[in-house]
Amino acid sequence: MNKATLKVLLTDKVYEGVWGSDPLVTVENECAYIHLTPAHCELSSVAAAGRTLDSMGFKNVTPSGDGWDFERIYAFVTGYNAAFDKNFVQLAGFDDPKLVRDLNRYITVFDWLKFEINSPASELDPEQFAQDCEDFLADCGAGETLTMKTVFYDDLLENGYVGTEAVGRGSECKSCVFIAEYNPQHTDTVDVALVGKGITFDSGGYSLKSADGMLLMKSDMGGAATAVAALGLMILRGLPYHVKLVICCAENMVSGSSYKPGDHLEYPNGVTVEVLNTDAEGRLILADGLIEAQKSKPELLIDVATLTGAAKVALGRDYNAALSFDEKLSFLFKKSAEQEHERAWPLPLDRFHRNLVKGVNTDIVNSVSAEGTAGASTAAAFLSYFVNEGQQWLHIDLGASFQKCANQFYAPGAKGHGFRSIVRFIENVIGQGNTAK
């Protein structure tokens, strides 16, 4: 293993030699060169170069020379960052204090998000995850403008969190709901409410997943972690938004006390649900979060969840899905992702999708299995029953937060993808903040 620090330089020269014809990366004289030629001119090429250098075994690097800016350095870090090995990117060579300060803010959030999602369920149960969220946000430095609390298992039903209580009932690791409010301007109006799905492990419950299907389920809290990361970035950047955050945390396991197919739940807004599939648990806990979040009457409501396999079938692991009854919002999220050099794509959500989740024994059901049913759209339609009429709302089905295998841009595991898009989207919708980093 190379313990020396490798200098990484940018060049627009096309290389021809022992490294092949026009390679992206070459290494000579204790320096690595990223060849930003016409064949490698995209920002993603810098991420791919980072991935290449990690795979070559270089664990200490420093971007050096001309051409490096915020986006290129950040892209390099996202590619170079390994899932389990500790890599070090030194920024000591840059004399622009603002550049280094801004990079450190974003990389701090990126590192926390990846660490949380990559943590095994044996180390990250619901209560521990809630504690990690509290510790991280406290460390972001909001001081008295941030208030936080956790509602623990014994108090869930008293507070109306019927979905979170039901889903986590079968686990020895008890459910909880973490709530934070960030109000730097001390305003009465909540600008945005963020709701996250925090399933720290998902066995599928009695609708049991396959063994292979469970391998990635430590990442099923990725939506909640991404929502927390977005708030953390807003705090670190000093953005002026009044934000309410609700994270519903549970572990979906099988035991004699687990909730079962055929169970009925009644939520505080009067909507009754029949459980047809215990593996469609995320929408049950998000319903709690949506109801709680809207108590503050936010201008904008966003929920973030690793919710459906259907979204991943539609878009793969490269794009997050955006769904809203207001098409302008879902397309604005796509634009916001592009502005932050991330990927998102709108999926359809129409009023008729609400009819597809209507029940026989209850108002609605938590799963629809008819042939040709749009799974991501019906999941969003289910959630819509817990969104107040007239509420500005976006649902993000977070397919791009985690991947089983490495590709040319990312290591296996958590990708740290999505929190930048959410913050930019909030800026674009609310329009109060300075979009400069």
GROMACS .gro file of C-alpha atoms in nm:
model
  437
    1MET     CA    1   0.000   0.000   0.000
    2ASN     CA    2   0.134   0.342  -0.097
    3LYS     CA    3   0.168   0.551   0.221
    4ALA     CA    4   0.310   0.860   0.049
    5THR     CA    5   0.089   1.149  -0.056
    6LEU     CA    6   0.023   1.144  -0.428
    7LYS     CA    7  -0.015   1.477  -0.606
    8VAL     CA    8  -0.307   1.480  -0.849
    9LEU     CA    9  -0.286   1.728  -1.134
   10LEU     CA   10  -0.524   1.823  -1.414
   11THR     CA   11  -0.411   1.847  -1.774
   12ASP     CA   12  -0.582   1.889  -2.110
   13LYS     CA   13  -0.305   1.704  -2.293
   14VAL     CA   14  -0.387   1.380  -2.474
   15TYR     CA   15  -0.153   1.109  -2.353
   16GLU     CA   16  -0.002   0.851  -2.585
   17GLY     CA   17   0.234   0.599  -2.430
   18VAL     CA   18   0.259   0.298  -2.201
   19TRP     CA   19  -0.073   0.384  -2.031
   20GLY     CA   20  -0.255   0.335  -2.360
   21SER     CA   21  -0.431   0.563  -2.605
   22ASP     CA   22  -0.587   0.874  -2.448
   23PRO     CA   23  -0.634   0.730  -2.095
   24LEU     CA   24  -0.819   0.926  -1.829
   25VAL     CA   25  -0.550   0.873  -1.563
   26THR     CA   26  -0.176   0.826  -1.577
   27VAL     CA   27   0.084   0.812  -1.297
   28GLU     CA   28   0.441   0.932  -1.342
   29ASN     CA   29   0.714   1.064  -1.112
   30GLU     CA   30   0.499   1.035  -0.796
   31CYS     CA   31   0.220   1.239  -0.957
   32ALA     CA   32  -0.112   1.137  -1.103
   33TYR     CA   33  -0.252   1.319  -1.406
   34ILE     CA   34  -0.620   1.345  -1.493
   35HIS     CA   35  -0.641   1.401  -1.867
   36LEU     CA   36  -0.942   1.624  -1.930
   37THR     CA   37  -0.934   1.575  -2.305
   38PRO     CA   38  -1.235   1.592  -2.541
   39ALA     CA   39  -1.298   1.225  -2.459
   40HIS     CA   40  -1.293   1.297  -2.083
   41CYS     CA   41  -1.433   1.648  -2.054
   42GLU     CA   42  -1.733   1.586  -1.826
   43LEU     CA   43  -1.728   1.661  -1.455
   44SER     CA   44  -1.810   1.294  -1.399
   45SER     CA   45  -1.471   1.211  -1.552
   46VAL     CA   46  -1.306   1.365  -1.245
   47ALA     CA   47  -1.515   1.137  -1.021
   48ALA     CA   48  -1.416   0.841  -1.239
   49ALA     CA   49  -1.050   0.942  -1.200
   50GLY     CA   50  -1.091   0.941  -0.823
   51ARG     CA   51  -1.244   0.593  -0.840
   52THR     CA   52  -0.951   0.478  -1.057
   53LEU     CA   53  -0.687   0.606  -0.817
   54ASP     CA   54  -0.857   0.440  -0.522
   55SER     CA   55  -0.870   0.110  -0.711
   56MET     CA   56  -0.497   0.147  -0.782
   57GLY     CA   57  -0.430   0.155  -0.406
   58PHE     CA   58  -0.342   0.519  -0.348
   59LYS     CA   59  -0.482   0.611  -0.007
   60ASN     CA   60  -0.333   0.959   0.042
   61VAL     CA   61  -0.376   1.218  -0.230
   62THR     CA   62  -0.373   1.593  -0.269
   63PRO     CA   63  -0.522   1.783  -0.565
   64SER     CA   64  -0.249   2.017  -0.689
   65GLY     CA   65  -0.180   2.268  -0.961
   66ASP     CA   66  -0.418   2.469  -1.177
   67GLY     CA   67  -0.773   2.393  -1.285
   68TRP     CA   68  -0.916   2.269  -0.958
   69ASP     CA   69  -1.236   2.440  -0.842
   70PHE     CA   70  -1.507   2.347  -0.592
   71GLU     CA   71  -1.701   2.113  -0.821
   72ARG     CA   72  -1.398   1.931  -0.955
   73ILE     CA   73  -1.256   1.871  -0.609
   74TYR     CA   74  -1.592   1.758  -0.472
   75ALA     CA   75  -1.646   1.524  -0.770
   76PHE     CA   76  -1.300   1.378  -0.716
   77VAL     CA   77  -1.374   1.319  -0.346
   78THR     CA   78  -1.703   1.140  -0.421
   79GLY     CA   79  -1.528   0.904  -0.661
   80TYR     CA   80  -1.214   0.854  -0.455
   81ASN     CA   81  -1.401   0.786  -0.131
   82ALA     CA   82  -1.400   0.412  -0.063
   83ALA     CA   83  -1.672   0.221   0.116
   84PHE     CA   84  -1.461   0.077   0.396
   85ASP     CA   85  -1.094   0.171   0.348
   86LYS     CA   86  -1.007   0.513   0.484
   87ASN     CA   87  -0.890   0.746   0.210
   88PHE     CA   88  -0.741   1.089   0.274
   89VAL     CA   89  -0.775   1.390   0.048
   90GLN     CA   90  -0.551   1.673   0.164
   91LEU     CA   91  -0.654   2.026   0.070
   92ALA     CA   92  -0.348   2.198   0.215
   93GLY     CA   93  -0.226   2.309  -0.127
   94PHE     CA   94  -0.506   2.562  -0.177
   95ASP     CA   95  -0.463   2.915  -0.047
   96ASP     CA   96  -0.826   3.021  -0.101
   97PRO     CA   97  -0.977   2.998   0.249
   98LYS     CA   98  -1.335   3.021   0.117
   99LEU     CA   99  -1.279   2.728  -0.118
  100VAL     CA  100  -1.134   2.513   0.161
  101ARG     CA  101  -1.408   2.619   0.407
  102ASP     CA  102  -1.688   2.536   0.162
  103LEU     CA  103  -1.534   2.204   0.065
  104ASN     CA  104  -1.492   2.105   0.428
  105ARG     CA  105  -1.862   2.179   0.491
  106TYR     CA  106  -1.982   1.964   0.204
  107ILE     CA  107  -1.732   1.685   0.266
  108THR     CA  108  -1.829   1.677   0.637
  109VAL     CA  109  -2.192   1.614   0.538
  110PHE     CA  110  -2.093   1.368   0.265
  111ASP     CA  111  -1.874   1.166   0.502
  112TRP     CA  112  -2.142   1.150   0.774
  113LEU     CA  113  -2.410   1.042   0.528
  114LYS     CA  114  -2.198   0.764   0.380
  115PHE     CA  115  -2.089   0.640   0.722
  116GLU     CA  116  -2.444   0.620   0.854
  117ILE     CA  117  -2.584   0.436   0.552
  118ASN     CA  118  -2.289   0.196   0.539
  119SER     CA  119  -2.318   0.111   0.910
  120PRO     CA  120  -2.448  -0.243   0.977
  121ALA     CA  121  -2.776  -0.288   1.157
  122SER     CA  122  -2.592  -0.452   1.447
  123GLU     CA  123  -2.436  -0.110   1.517
  124LEU     CA  124  -2.721   0.117   1.406
  125ASP     CA  125  -3.058   0.037   1.560
  126PRO     CA  126  -3.340   0.295   1.555
  127GLU     CA  127  -3.250   0.465   1.882
  128GLN     CA  128  -2.880   0.479   1.793
  129PHE     CA  129  -2.965   0.626   1.453
  130ALA     CA  130  -3.177   0.895   1.618
  131GLN     CA  131  -2.891   0.972   1.856
  132ASP     CA  132  -2.647   0.995   1.564
  133CYS     CA  133  -2.879   1.239   1.389
  134GLU     CA  134  -2.900   1.453   1.702
  135ASP     CA  135  -2.522   1.450   1.753
  136PHE     CA  136  -2.449   1.538   1.390
  137LEU     CA  137  -2.693   1.829   1.377
  138ALA     CA  138  -2.565   1.960   1.711
  139ASP     CA  139  -2.209   1.951   1.575
  140CYS     CA  140  -2.317   2.162   1.276
  141GLY     CA  141  -2.322   2.461   1.507
  142ALA     CA  142  -2.677   2.594   1.506
  143GLY     CA  143  -2.674   2.654   1.881
  144GLU     CA  144  -3.002   2.771   2.031
  145THR     CA  145  -3.163   2.811   1.688
  146LEU     CA  146  -3.194   2.430   1.676
  147THR     CA  147  -3.424   2.230   1.904
  148MET     CA  148  -3.439   1.850   1.901
  149LYS     CA  149  -3.629   1.572   2.074
  150THR     CA  150  -3.685   1.198   2.038
  151VAL     CA  151  -4.017   1.028   2.105
  152PHE     CA  152  -3.939   0.676   2.224
  153TYR     CA  153  -4.136   0.355   2.176
  154ASP     CA  154  -4.351   0.368   2.488
  155ASP     CA  155  -4.484   0.709   2.385
  156LEU     CA  156  -4.541   0.644   2.012
  157LEU     CA  157  -4.911   0.558   2.027
  158GLU     CA  158  -4.983   0.841   2.268
  159ASN     CA  159  -4.843   1.076   2.003
  160GLY     CA  160  -5.036   0.911   1.721
  161TYR     CA  161  -4.741   0.741   1.548
  162VAL     CA  162  -4.935   0.426   1.472
  163GLY     CA  163  -4.736   0.322   1.164
  164THR     CA  164  -4.397   0.350   1.332
  165GLU     CA  165  -4.523   0.154   1.634
  166ALA     CA  166  -4.673  -0.122   1.418
  167VAL     CA  167  -4.374  -0.167   1.187
  168GLY     CA  168  -4.124  -0.186   1.473
  169ARG     CA  169  -4.338  -0.392   1.706
  170GLY     CA  170  -4.165  -0.722   1.625
  171SER     CA  171  -3.810  -0.605   1.688
  172GLU     CA  172  -3.618  -0.605   2.014
  173CYS     CA  173  -3.469  -0.276   1.891
  174LYS     CA  174  -3.750  -0.035   1.962
  175SER     CA  175  -3.882   0.231   1.726
  176CYS     CA  176  -3.866   0.605   1.783
  177VAL     CA  177  -3.937   0.934   1.610
  178PHE     CA  178  -3.672   1.206   1.596
  179ILE     CA  179  -3.791   1.565   1.551
  180ALA     CA  180  -3.574   1.872   1.497
  181GLU     CA  181  -3.661   2.234   1.428
  182TYR     CA  182  -3.413   2.486   1.292
  183ASN     CA  183  -3.525   2.848   1.311
  184PRO     CA  184  -3.232   3.087   1.263
  185GLN     CA  185  -3.454   3.391   1.195
  186HIS     CA  186  -3.697   3.314   1.481
  187THR     CA  187  -3.996   3.327   1.247
  188ASP     CA  188  -4.342   3.185   1.309
  189THR     CA  189  -4.384   3.038   0.960
  190VAL     CA  190  -4.214   2.707   0.877
  191ASP     CA  191  -4.060   2.733   0.530
  192VAL     CA  192  -4.002   2.363   0.472
  193ALA     CA  193  -4.070   2.034   0.647
  194LEU     CA  194  -3.850   1.733   0.574
  195VAL     CA  195  -3.975   1.381   0.646
  196GLY     CA  196  -3.748   1.077   0.624
  197LYS     CA  197  -3.788   0.701   0.624
  198GLY     CA  198  -3.551   0.557   0.883
  199ILE     CA  199  -3.581   0.178   0.858
  200THR     CA  200  -3.248   0.065   1.001
  201PHE     CA  201  -3.305  -0.291   0.878
  202ASP     CA  202  -3.585  -0.435   0.669
  203SER     CA  203  -3.639  -0.811   0.671
  204GLY     CA  204  -3.975  -0.761   0.502
  205GLY     CA  205  -4.154  -0.881   0.813
  206TYR     CA  206  -4.396  -1.168   0.752
  207SER     CA  207  -4.385  -1.079   0.382
  208LEU     CA  208  -4.026  -1.198   0.410
  209LYS     CA  209  -3.761  -1.087   0.166
  210SER     CA  210  -3.522  -1.334   0.006
  211ALA     CA  211  -3.179  -1.375   0.163
  212ASP     CA  212  -3.024  -1.181  -0.125
  213GLY     CA  213  -3.293  -0.914  -0.094
  214MET     CA  214  -3.195  -0.852   0.269
  215LEU     CA  215  -2.826  -0.794   0.197
  216LEU     CA  216  -2.870  -0.425   0.124
  217MET     CA  217  -3.139  -0.354   0.380
  218LYS     CA  218  -2.910  -0.184   0.629
  219SER     CA  219  -2.939   0.104   0.379
  220ASP     CA  220  -3.317   0.136   0.413
  221MET     CA  221  -3.266   0.437   0.640
  222GLY     CA  222  -3.100   0.620   0.351
  223GLY     CA  223  -3.393   0.856   0.302
  224ALA     CA  224  -3.386   0.970   0.663
  225ALA     CA  225  -3.008   1.010   0.661
  226THR     CA  226  -3.026   1.213   0.340
  227ALA     CA  227  -3.291   1.443   0.490
  228VAL     CA  228  -3.074   1.494   0.798
  229ALA     CA  229  -2.773   1.560   0.576
  230ALA     CA  230  -2.970   1.825   0.387
  231LEU     CA  231  -3.058   2.003   0.711
  232GLY     CA  232  -2.697   1.974   0.826
  233LEU     CA  233  -2.576   2.144   0.508
  234MET     CA  234  -2.831   2.423   0.549
  235ILE     CA  235  -2.706   2.483   0.903
  236LEU     CA  236  -2.339   2.478   0.800
  237ARG     CA  237  -2.408   2.722   0.517
  238GLY     CA  238  -2.609   2.950   0.742
  239LEU     CA  239  -2.918   2.942   0.522
  240PRO     CA  240  -3.208   3.136   0.673
  241TYR     CA  241  -3.487   2.880   0.634
  242HIS     CA  242  -3.715   2.772   0.916
  243VAL     CA  243  -3.705   2.393   0.885
  244LYS     CA  244  -3.892   2.116   1.063
  245LEU     CA  245  -3.744   1.766   1.035
  246VAL     CA  246  -3.927   1.444   1.122
  247ILE     CA  247  -3.745   1.111   1.106
  248CYS     CA  248  -3.940   0.791   1.177
  249CYS     CA  249  -3.704   0.514   1.286
  250ALA     CA  250  -3.789   0.143   1.307
  251GLU     CA  251  -3.656  -0.205   1.239
  252ASN     CA  252  -3.890  -0.436   1.044
  253MET     CA  253  -3.843  -0.785   1.187
  254VAL     CA  254  -4.033  -1.112   1.235
  255SER     CA  255  -4.150  -1.229   1.576
  256GLY     CA  256  -4.465  -1.328   1.757
  257SER     CA  257  -4.542  -0.962   1.820
  258SER     CA  258  -4.484  -0.844   1.462
  259TYR     CA  259  -4.758  -0.675   1.266
  260LYS     CA  260  -4.915  -0.907   1.012
  261PRO     CA  261  -5.080  -0.910   0.670
  262GLY     CA  262  -5.446  -0.827   0.718
  263ASP     CA  263  -5.390  -0.595   1.014
  264HIS     CA  264  -5.578  -0.265   1.017
  265LEU     CA  265  -5.428   0.068   1.121
  266GLU     CA  266  -5.614   0.393   1.188
  267TYR     CA  267  -5.416   0.715   1.167
  268PRO     CA  268  -5.492   1.036   1.356
  269ASN     CA  269  -5.627   1.201   1.039
  270GLY     CA  270  -5.897   0.930   1.026
  271VAL     CA  271  -5.754   0.732   0.733
  272THR     CA  272  -5.771   0.356   0.783
  273VAL     CA  273  -5.520   0.121   0.621
  274GLU     CA  274  -5.520  -0.254   0.564
  275VAL     CA  275  -5.175  -0.410   0.560
  276LEU     CA  276  -5.156  -0.635   0.254
  277ASN     CA  277  -4.777  -0.656   0.253
  278THR     CA  278  -4.556  -0.608   0.559
  279ASP     CA  279  -4.266  -0.535   0.324
  280ALA     CA  280  -4.440  -0.213   0.219
  281GLU     CA  281  -4.359  -0.071   0.560
  282GLY     CA  282  -4.187   0.252   0.461
  283ARG     CA  283  -4.507   0.424   0.358
  284LEU     CA  284  -4.668   0.329   0.690
  285ILE     CA  285  -4.406   0.513   0.894
  286LEU     CA  286  -4.384   0.803   0.648
  287ALA     CA  287  -4.755   0.859   0.704
  288ASP     CA  288  -4.674   0.934   1.069
  289GLY     CA  289  -4.403   1.176   0.964
  290LEU     CA  290  -4.620   1.357   0.711
  291ILE     CA  291  -4.898   1.410   0.966
  292GLU     CA  292  -4.651   1.534   1.229
  293ALA     CA  293  -4.469   1.763   0.986
  294GLN     CA  294  -4.787   1.936   0.873
  295LYS     CA  295  -4.885   2.035   1.224
  296SER     CA  296  -4.654   2.333   1.164
  297LYS     CA  297  -4.826   2.421   0.832
  298PRO     CA  298  -4.504   2.437   0.625
  299GLU     CA  299  -4.491   2.624   0.297
  300LEU     CA  300  -4.316   2.324   0.139
  301LEU     CA  301  -4.332   1.956   0.238
  302ILE     CA  302  -4.071   1.706   0.120
  303ASP     CA  303  -4.048   1.338   0.207
  304VAL     CA  304  -3.738   1.134   0.128
  305ALA     CA  305  -3.734   0.755   0.125
  306THR     CA  306  -3.575   0.446  -0.024
  307LEU     CA  307  -3.933   0.347  -0.089
  308THR     CA  308  -3.983   0.118  -0.389
  309GLY     CA  309  -3.802  -0.131  -0.607
  310ALA     CA  310  -4.022   0.002  -0.888
  311ALA     CA  311  -3.832   0.332  -0.891
  312LYS     CA  312  -3.503   0.146  -0.924
  313VAL     CA  313  -3.642  -0.067  -1.206
  314ALA     CA  314  -3.750   0.250  -1.386
  315LEU     CA  315  -3.438   0.460  -1.327
  316GLY     CA  316  -3.164   0.230  -1.203
  317ARG     CA  317  -2.924   0.324  -0.924
  318ASP     CA  318  -2.816   0.646  -1.095
  319TYR     CA  319  -3.125   0.864  -1.060
  320ASN     CA  320  -3.352   0.962  -0.773
  321ALA     CA  321  -3.721   0.971  -0.863
  322ALA     CA  322  -3.933   1.282  -0.801
  323LEU     CA  323  -4.313   1.265  -0.782
  324SER     CA  324  -4.570   1.536  -0.721
  325PHE     CA  325  -4.925   1.619  -0.823
  326ASP     CA  326  -4.772   1.952  -0.922
  327GLU     CA  327  -4.559   1.856  -1.222
  328LYS     CA  328  -4.370   2.183  -1.198
  329LEU     CA  329  -4.228   2.072  -0.862
  330SER     CA  330  -4.101   1.735  -0.984
  331PHE     CA  331  -3.938   1.896  -1.289
  332LEU     CA  332  -3.790   2.169  -1.070
  333PHE     CA  333  -3.631   1.897  -0.858
  334LYS     CA  334  -3.478   1.752  -1.174
  335LYS     CA  335  -3.338   2.096  -1.258
  336SER     CA  336  -3.213   2.140  -0.901
  337ALA     CA  337  -3.028   1.809  -0.921
  338GLU     CA  338  -2.867   1.914  -1.247
  339GLN     CA  339  -2.754   2.241  -1.089
  340GLU     CA  340  -2.581   2.037  -0.818
  341HIS     CA  341  -2.437   1.783  -1.064
  342GLU     CA  342  -2.659   1.506  -0.931
  343ARG     CA  343  -2.923   1.302  -1.111
  344ALA     CA  344  -3.300   1.297  -1.066
  345TRP     CA  345  -3.594   1.224  -1.293
  346PRO     CA  346  -3.969   1.286  -1.261
  347LEU     CA  347  -4.208   0.991  -1.248
  348PRO     CA  348  -4.585   1.031  -1.297
  349LEU     CA  349  -4.829   1.094  -1.016
  350ASP     CA  350  -5.192   1.155  -1.116
  351ARG     CA  351  -5.512   1.173  -0.918
  352PHE     CA  352  -5.629   0.839  -1.060
  353HIS     CA  353  -5.337   0.669  -0.885
  354ARG     CA  354  -5.520   0.738  -0.557
  355ASN     CA  355  -5.803   0.514  -0.672
  356LEU     CA  356  -5.561   0.225  -0.719
  357VAL     CA  357  -5.481   0.209  -0.346
  358LYS     CA  358  -5.840   0.218  -0.223
  359GLY     CA  359  -5.933  -0.073   0.001
  360VAL     CA  360  -6.231  -0.300   0.053
  361ASN     CA  361  -6.211  -0.338   0.429
  362THR     CA  362  -6.043  -0.001   0.493
  363ASP     CA  363  -6.002   0.333   0.318
  364ILE     CA  364  -5.675   0.232   0.153
  365VAL     CA  365  -5.428  -0.057   0.136
  366ASN     CA  366  -5.053  -0.038   0.168
  367SER     CA  367  -4.968  -0.248  -0.138
  368VAL     CA  368  -5.104  -0.296  -0.489
  369SER     CA  369  -4.994  -0.598  -0.691
  370ALA     CA  370  -5.210  -0.595  -1.004
  371GLU     CA  371  -5.023  -0.648  -1.332
  372GLY     CA  372  -4.905  -0.324  -1.488
  373THR     CA  373  -4.942  -0.117  -1.173
  374ALA     CA  374  -4.691   0.166  -1.141
  375GLY     CA  375  -4.539   0.078  -0.803
  376ALA     CA  376  -4.356   0.406  -0.742
  377SER     CA  377  -4.666   0.605  -0.835
  378THR     CA  378  -4.906   0.405  -0.618
  379ALA     CA  379  -4.667   0.432  -0.323
  380ALA     CA  380  -4.672   0.810  -0.364
  381ALA     CA  381  -5.051   0.798  -0.403
  382PHE     CA  382  -5.072   0.615  -0.069
  383LEU     CA  383  -4.869   0.893   0.093
  384SER     CA  384  -5.096   1.155  -0.059
  385TYR     CA  385  -5.376   1.044   0.175
  386PHE     CA  386  -5.167   1.193   0.456
  387VAL     CA  387  -5.092   1.522   0.279
  388ASN     CA  388  -5.334   1.808   0.340
  389GLU     CA  389  -5.529   1.947   0.046
  390GLY     CA  390  -5.343   2.243  -0.101
  391GLN     CA  391  -5.011   2.152   0.062
  392GLN     CA  392  -4.710   2.203  -0.167
  393TRP     CA  393  -4.552   1.855  -0.159
  394LEU     CA  394  -4.272   1.660  -0.326
  395HIS     CA  395  -4.202   1.290  -0.276
  396ILE     CA  396  -3.847   1.168  -0.347
  397ASP     CA  397  -3.798   0.795  -0.405
  398LEU     CA  398  -3.428   0.771  -0.335
  399GLY     CA  399  -3.297   0.502  -0.570
  400ALA     CA  400  -2.951   0.654  -0.610
  401SER     CA  401  -2.838   0.656  -0.247
  402PHE     CA  402  -2.681   0.308  -0.239
  403GLN     CA  403  -2.542   0.051  -0.478
  404LYS     CA  404  -2.440  -0.309  -0.426
  405CYS     CA  405  -2.139  -0.306  -0.659
  406ALA     CA  406  -1.885  -0.043  -0.755
  407ASN     CA  407  -1.909   0.132  -1.091
  408GLN     CA  408  -1.678   0.376  -1.265
  409PHE     CA  409  -1.794   0.665  -1.044
  410TYR     CA  410  -1.873   0.524  -0.698
  411ALA     CA  411  -1.747   0.264  -0.454
  412PRO     CA  412  -1.993  -0.005  -0.342
  413GLY     CA  413  -2.232   0.102  -0.068
  414ALA     CA  414  -2.361   0.449   0.010
  415LYS     CA  415  -2.301   0.716  -0.253
  416GLY     CA  416  -2.372   1.036  -0.062
  417HIS     CA  417  -2.604   1.134  -0.345
  418GLY     CA  418  -2.914   1.351  -0.302
  419PHE     CA  419  -2.867   1.595  -0.015
  420ARG     CA  420  -2.728   1.866  -0.243
  421SER     CA  421  -3.029   1.836  -0.474
  422ILE     CA  422  -3.269   1.877  -0.182
  423VAL     CA  423  -3.101   2.192  -0.052
  424ARG     CA  424  -3.090   2.349  -0.399
  425PHE     CA  425  -3.456   2.258  -0.454
  426ILE     CA  426  -3.551   2.431  -0.129
  427GLU     CA  427  -3.358   2.740  -0.238
  428ASN     CA  428  -3.530   2.735  -0.576
  429VAL     CA  429  -3.877   2.701  -0.426
  430ILE     CA  430  -3.853   2.920  -0.118
  431GLY     CA  431  -3.618   3.169  -0.280
  432GLN     CA  432  -3.492   3.341   0.034
  433GLY     CA  433  -3.135   3.221   0.057
  434ASN     CA  434  -2.810   3.310  -0.105
  435THR     CA  435  -2.737   3.025  -0.344
  436ALA     CA  436  -2.364   3.089  -0.328
  437LYS     CA  437  -2.182   2.816  -0.144
   0.00000   0.00000   0.00000
